[in-house]
Coordinates of C-alpha atoms in Angstrom, one line a residue:
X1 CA 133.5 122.8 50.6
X2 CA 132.2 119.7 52.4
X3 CA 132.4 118.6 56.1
X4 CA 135.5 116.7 55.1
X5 CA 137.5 119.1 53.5
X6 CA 136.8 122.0 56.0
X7 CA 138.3 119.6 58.7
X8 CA 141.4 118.6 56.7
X9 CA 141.7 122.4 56.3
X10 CA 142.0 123.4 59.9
X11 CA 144.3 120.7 60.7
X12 CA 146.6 122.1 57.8
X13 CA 146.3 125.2 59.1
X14 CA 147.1 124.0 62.8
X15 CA 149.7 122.1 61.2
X16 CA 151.7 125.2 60.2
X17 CA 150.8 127.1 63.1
X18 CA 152.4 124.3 65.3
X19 CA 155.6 124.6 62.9
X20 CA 156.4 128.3 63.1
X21 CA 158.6 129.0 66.0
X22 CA 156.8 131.6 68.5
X23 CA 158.4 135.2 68.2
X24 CA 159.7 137.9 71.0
X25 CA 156.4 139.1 70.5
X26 CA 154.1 136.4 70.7
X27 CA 156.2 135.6 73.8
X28 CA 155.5 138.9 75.0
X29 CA 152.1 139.0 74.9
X30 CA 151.5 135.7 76.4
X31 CA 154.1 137.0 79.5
X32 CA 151.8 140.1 79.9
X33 CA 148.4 139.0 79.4
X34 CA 148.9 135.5 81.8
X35 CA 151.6 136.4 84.2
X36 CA 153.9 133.7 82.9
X37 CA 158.0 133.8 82.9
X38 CA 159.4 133.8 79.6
X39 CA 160.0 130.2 79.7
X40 CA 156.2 129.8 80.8
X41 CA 155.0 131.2 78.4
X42 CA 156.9 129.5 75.4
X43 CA 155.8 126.4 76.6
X44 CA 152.1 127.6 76.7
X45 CA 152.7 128.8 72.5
X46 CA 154.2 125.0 71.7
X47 CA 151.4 123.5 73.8
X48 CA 148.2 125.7 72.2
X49 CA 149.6 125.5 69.2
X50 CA 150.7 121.4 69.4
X51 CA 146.5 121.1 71.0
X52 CA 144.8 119.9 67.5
X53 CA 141.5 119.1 69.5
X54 CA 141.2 122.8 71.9
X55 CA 138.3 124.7 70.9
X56 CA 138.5 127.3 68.0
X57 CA 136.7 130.3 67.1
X58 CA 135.1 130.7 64.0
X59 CA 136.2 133.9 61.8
X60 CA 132.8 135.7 62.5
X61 CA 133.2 134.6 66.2
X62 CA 136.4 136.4 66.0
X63 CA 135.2 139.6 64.0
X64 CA 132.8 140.0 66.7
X65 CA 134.8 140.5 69.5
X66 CA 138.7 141.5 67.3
X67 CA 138.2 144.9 68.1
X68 CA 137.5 144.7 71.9
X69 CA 139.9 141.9 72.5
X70 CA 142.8 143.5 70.9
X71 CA 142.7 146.6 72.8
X72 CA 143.0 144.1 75.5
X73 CA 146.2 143.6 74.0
X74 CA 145.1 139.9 72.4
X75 CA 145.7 139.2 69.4
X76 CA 143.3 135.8 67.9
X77 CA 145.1 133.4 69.0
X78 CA 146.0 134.6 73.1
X79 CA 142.0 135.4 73.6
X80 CA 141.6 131.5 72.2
X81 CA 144.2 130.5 75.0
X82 CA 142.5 132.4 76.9
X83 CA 139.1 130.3 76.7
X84 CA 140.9 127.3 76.9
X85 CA 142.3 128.1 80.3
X86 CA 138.7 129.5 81.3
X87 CA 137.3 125.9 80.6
X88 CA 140.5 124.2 81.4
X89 CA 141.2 125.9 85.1
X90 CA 140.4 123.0 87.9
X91 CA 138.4 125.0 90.7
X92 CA 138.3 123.5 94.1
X93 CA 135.5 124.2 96.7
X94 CA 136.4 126.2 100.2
X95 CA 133.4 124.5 101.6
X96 CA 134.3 121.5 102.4
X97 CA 137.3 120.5 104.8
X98 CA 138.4 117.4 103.5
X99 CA 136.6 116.3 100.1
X100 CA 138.1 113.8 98.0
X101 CA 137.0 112.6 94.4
X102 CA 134.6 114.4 91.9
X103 CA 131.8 116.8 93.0
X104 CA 128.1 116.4 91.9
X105 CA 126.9 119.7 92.3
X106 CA 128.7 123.0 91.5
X107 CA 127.8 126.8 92.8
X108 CA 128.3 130.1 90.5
X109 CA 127.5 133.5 91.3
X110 CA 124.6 135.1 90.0
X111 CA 126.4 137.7 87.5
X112 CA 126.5 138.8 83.6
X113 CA 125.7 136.9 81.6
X114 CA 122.9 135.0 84.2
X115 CA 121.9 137.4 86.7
X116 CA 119.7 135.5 87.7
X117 CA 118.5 131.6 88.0
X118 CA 115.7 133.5 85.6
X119 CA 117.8 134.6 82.8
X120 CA 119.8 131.2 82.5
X121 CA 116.2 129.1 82.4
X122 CA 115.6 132.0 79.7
X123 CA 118.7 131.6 78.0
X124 CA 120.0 128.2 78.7
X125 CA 117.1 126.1 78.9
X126 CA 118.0 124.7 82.0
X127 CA 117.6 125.2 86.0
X128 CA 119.0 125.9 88.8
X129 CA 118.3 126.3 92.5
X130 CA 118.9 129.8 93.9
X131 CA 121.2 130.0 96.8
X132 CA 121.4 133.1 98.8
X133 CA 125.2 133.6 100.4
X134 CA 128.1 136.0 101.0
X135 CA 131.1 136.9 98.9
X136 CA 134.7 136.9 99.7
X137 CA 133.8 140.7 100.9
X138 CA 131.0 139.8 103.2
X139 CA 128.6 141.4 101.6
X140 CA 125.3 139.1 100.9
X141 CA 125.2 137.8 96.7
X142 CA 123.0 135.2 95.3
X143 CA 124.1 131.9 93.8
X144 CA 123.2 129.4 91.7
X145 CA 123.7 125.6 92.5
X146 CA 123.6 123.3 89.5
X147 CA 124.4 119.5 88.6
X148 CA 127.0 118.3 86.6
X149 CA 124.8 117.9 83.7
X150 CA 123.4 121.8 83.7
X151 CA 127.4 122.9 84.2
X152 CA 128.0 121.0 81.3
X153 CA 124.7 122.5 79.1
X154 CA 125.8 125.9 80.4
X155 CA 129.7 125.7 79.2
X156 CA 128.4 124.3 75.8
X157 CA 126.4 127.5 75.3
X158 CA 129.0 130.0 76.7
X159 CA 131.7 128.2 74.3
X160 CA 128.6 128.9 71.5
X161 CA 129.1 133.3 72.8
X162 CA 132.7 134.1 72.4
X163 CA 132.5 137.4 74.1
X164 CA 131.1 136.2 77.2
X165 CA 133.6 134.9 80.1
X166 CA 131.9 131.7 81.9
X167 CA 130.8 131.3 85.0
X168 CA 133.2 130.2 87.9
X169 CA 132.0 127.2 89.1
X170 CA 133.0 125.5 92.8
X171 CA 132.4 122.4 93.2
X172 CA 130.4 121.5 96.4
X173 CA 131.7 118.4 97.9
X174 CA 129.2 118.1 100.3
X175 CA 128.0 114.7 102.2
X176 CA 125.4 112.8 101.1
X177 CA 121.7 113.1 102.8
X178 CA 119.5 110.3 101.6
X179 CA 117.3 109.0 104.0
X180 CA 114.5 106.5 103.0
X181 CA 110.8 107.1 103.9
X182 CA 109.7 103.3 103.9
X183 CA 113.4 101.6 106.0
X184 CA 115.3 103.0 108.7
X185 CA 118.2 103.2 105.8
X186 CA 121.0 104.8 106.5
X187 CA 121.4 103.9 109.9
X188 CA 124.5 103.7 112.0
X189 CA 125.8 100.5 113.0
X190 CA 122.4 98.9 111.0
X191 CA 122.0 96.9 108.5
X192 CA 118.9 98.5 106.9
X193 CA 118.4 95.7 103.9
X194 CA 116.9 93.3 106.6
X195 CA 113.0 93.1 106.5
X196 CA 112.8 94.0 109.8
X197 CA 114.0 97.3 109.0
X198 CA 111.6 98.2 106.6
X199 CA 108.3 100.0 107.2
X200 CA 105.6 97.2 108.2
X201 CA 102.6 99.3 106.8
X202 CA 101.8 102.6 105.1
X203 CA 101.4 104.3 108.3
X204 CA 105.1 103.6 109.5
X205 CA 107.2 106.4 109.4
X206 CA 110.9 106.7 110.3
X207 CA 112.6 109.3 112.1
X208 CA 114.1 112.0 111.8
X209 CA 112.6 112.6 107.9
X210 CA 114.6 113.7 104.8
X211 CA 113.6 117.7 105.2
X212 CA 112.5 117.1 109.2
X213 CA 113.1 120.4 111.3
X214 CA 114.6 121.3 114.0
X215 CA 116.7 117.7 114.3
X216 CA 119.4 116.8 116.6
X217 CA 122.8 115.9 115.9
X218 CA 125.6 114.2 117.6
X219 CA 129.0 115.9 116.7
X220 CA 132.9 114.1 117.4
X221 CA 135.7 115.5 116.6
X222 CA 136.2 119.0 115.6
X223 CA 132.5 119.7 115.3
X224 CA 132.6 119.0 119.4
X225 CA 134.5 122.0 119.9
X226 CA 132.0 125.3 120.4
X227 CA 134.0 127.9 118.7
X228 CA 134.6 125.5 115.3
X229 CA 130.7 124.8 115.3
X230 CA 130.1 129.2 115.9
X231 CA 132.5 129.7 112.9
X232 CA 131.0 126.9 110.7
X233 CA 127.6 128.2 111.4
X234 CA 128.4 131.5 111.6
X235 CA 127.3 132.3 114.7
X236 CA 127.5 135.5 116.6
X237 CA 128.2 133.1 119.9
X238 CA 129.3 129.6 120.9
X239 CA 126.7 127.2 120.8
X240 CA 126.1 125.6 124.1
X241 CA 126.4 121.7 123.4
X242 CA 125.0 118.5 125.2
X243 CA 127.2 115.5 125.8
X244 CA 125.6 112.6 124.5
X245 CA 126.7 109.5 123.1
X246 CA 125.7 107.0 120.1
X247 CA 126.3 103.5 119.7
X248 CA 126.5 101.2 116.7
X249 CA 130.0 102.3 115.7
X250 CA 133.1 103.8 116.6
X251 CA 136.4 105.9 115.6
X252 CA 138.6 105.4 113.0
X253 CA 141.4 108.1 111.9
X254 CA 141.6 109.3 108.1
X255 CA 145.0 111.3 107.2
X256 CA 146.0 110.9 110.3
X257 CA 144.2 114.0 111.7
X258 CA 140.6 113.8 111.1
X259 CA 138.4 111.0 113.0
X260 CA 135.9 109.3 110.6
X261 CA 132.7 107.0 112.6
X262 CA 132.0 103.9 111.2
X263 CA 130.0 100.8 111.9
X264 CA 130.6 98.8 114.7
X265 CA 128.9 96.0 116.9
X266 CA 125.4 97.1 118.9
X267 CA 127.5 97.4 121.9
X268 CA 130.3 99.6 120.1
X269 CA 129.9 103.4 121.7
X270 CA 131.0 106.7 120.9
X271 CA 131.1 109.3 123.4
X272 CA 130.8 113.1 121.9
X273 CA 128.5 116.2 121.5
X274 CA 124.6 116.7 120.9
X275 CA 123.3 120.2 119.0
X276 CA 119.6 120.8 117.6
X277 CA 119.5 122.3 114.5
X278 CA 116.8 124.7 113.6
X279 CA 117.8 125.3 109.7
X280 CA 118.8 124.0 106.8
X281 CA 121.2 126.1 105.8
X282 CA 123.1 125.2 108.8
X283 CA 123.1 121.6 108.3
X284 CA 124.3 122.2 104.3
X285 CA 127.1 124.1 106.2
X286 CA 128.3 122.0 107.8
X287 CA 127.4 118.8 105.1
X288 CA 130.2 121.0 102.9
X289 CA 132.1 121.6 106.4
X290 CA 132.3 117.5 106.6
X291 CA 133.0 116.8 102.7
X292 CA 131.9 114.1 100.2
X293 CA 133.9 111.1 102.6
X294 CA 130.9 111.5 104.9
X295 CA 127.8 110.3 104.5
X296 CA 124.7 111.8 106.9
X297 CA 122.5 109.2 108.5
X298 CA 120.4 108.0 111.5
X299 CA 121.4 107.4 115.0
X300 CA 120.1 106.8 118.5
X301 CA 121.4 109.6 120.7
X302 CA 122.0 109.2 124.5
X303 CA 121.9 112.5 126.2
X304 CA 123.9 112.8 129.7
X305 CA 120.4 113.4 131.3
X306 CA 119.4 109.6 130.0
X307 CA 117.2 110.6 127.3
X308 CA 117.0 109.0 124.5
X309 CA 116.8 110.9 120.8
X310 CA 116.5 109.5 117.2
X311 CA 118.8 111.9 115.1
X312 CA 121.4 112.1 113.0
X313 CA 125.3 111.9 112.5
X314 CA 128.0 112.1 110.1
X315 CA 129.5 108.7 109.4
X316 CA 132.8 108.2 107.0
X317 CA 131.6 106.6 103.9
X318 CA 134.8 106.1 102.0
X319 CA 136.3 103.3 104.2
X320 CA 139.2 102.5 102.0
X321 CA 140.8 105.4 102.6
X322 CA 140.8 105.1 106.4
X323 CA 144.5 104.6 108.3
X324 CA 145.3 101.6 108.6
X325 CA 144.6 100.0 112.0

């Protein structure tokens, strides 16, 4: 049978399967296995079976896994729901506060089937950088943070394994930390495009660097309150902040409850909070603390004492969604 007819088939067959009406125990089965009402779960038999385009198992796929999944209490066509919904369910991230539009980067913990950012390079072909955090119990657990492109590779090849259950990907909506070696880009309140913002010569380097440790901060807003920094760092005590000051922008509200820097006039100042961070796992936390609407970048801090400090800040990137004025 050629390409053609196989495909008219399983449309024929989907055809009739969308035509039968589901019985009590079809109904059943969906109400036990997914925690839907009754009503729930009829809709979810129409809908699967009214889907021509949701992924199918193959009858060896099936055969391979018939015995365990039925035990379950599946039969072939709830464990295919069942897939769909595993690649269907939308996932949203608990690291960042207040991210908005589609993430770039996704984490997964390190379990069967990839134990290990090994194992999927091994199995997958692709890579992934290993991320060492907690898990909703405390206890320390490895993770793996991948692009959108690897999520993709690795759903193709779970969807290729019927008996394996995918990974549970979070999406990090983290802000973006870009800053050039050869201009002073980004910089707040600084248009960075002008020539006289670019490095002169080889031997010109701009400060603070992309990977440059310990750097300094300036914090507004939440992140200016000790105990919200201690829990976002996870700190066993309050940090003890510096009052400082940047100028180049100033305030804006987003949402009506968070305060989002922008770029202003040379004279514009903001008065707030200076920390030095020593790690760079506490400034990811807190680049998925501030979300994908911020943007980090470079800044002249004014400490109280008069000093002067280039550093770094969170400025709002998504300035059409700001309150209006």
């Amino acid at each position: 049978m050629d390409t053609m007819e196989q495909e008219l088939e399983r449309l024929a067959v989907k055809a009739d399967r969308f035509n039968q009406k589901p019985t009590s125990q079809q109904i059943y089965r969906f109400r036990n296995l997914f925690n839907y009402s009754e009503s729930q779960a009829l809709d979810a038999l129409i809908g699967f079976r009214s889907d021509m385009n949701h992924q199918e198992l193959t009858d060896d796929q099936w055969a391979t896994v018939q015995a365990e999944k039925e035990a379950a209490g599946h039969d072939r066509e709830s464990y295919e729901h069942q897939r769909q919904l595993w690649f269907a369910k939308p996932t949203e991230s608990t690291f960042s506060r207040a991210g908005s539009g589609g993430a770039d980067s996704f984490l997964f913990k390190l379990r069967e089937p990839f134990p290990s950012v090994d194992v999927l390079r091994r199995e997958v072909g692709v890579t992934a950088e290993l991320k060492v955090g907690y898990d909703e119990d405390g206890s320390p657990a490895d993770f793996a943070c991948v692009n959108r492109n690897t999520k993709h590779a690795i759903e193709e090849w779970i969807q290729q394994h019927p008996t394996l259950q995918p990974p549970s990907f979070v999406p990090i909506r983290q802000a973006a930390k870009d800053l050039s070696a050869t201009s002073c880009y980004p910089s707040l309140g600084i248009d960075s495009t002008l020539p006289q913002h670019r490095a002169k010569d080889d031997e010109e380097t701009f400060a603070p660097a992309q990977t440059e440790y310990p750097v300094l901060y300036f914090f507004y807003g939440t992140l200016t309150d000790p105990e919200e920094l201690r829990k976002q760092l996870q700190l066993r005590y309050a940090p003890k902040l510096i009052s400082a000051s940047v100028k180049g922008g100033y305030l804006r509200s987003w949402q009506k409850k968070y305060q989002a820097l922008v770029d202003g006039p040379a004279d514009a100042e903001v008065n707030g909070c200076a920390f030095r961070l020593y790690l760079s796992a506490h400034e990811e936390s807190l680049r998925c603390h501030e979300g994908n609407v911020y943007e980090v970048v470079r800044c002249l801090i004014l400490l109280s004492g008069g000093e002067e400090v280039q550093g770094l800040t969170f400025r709002f990137a998504a300035v059409d969604k700001l309150d209006p004025l």
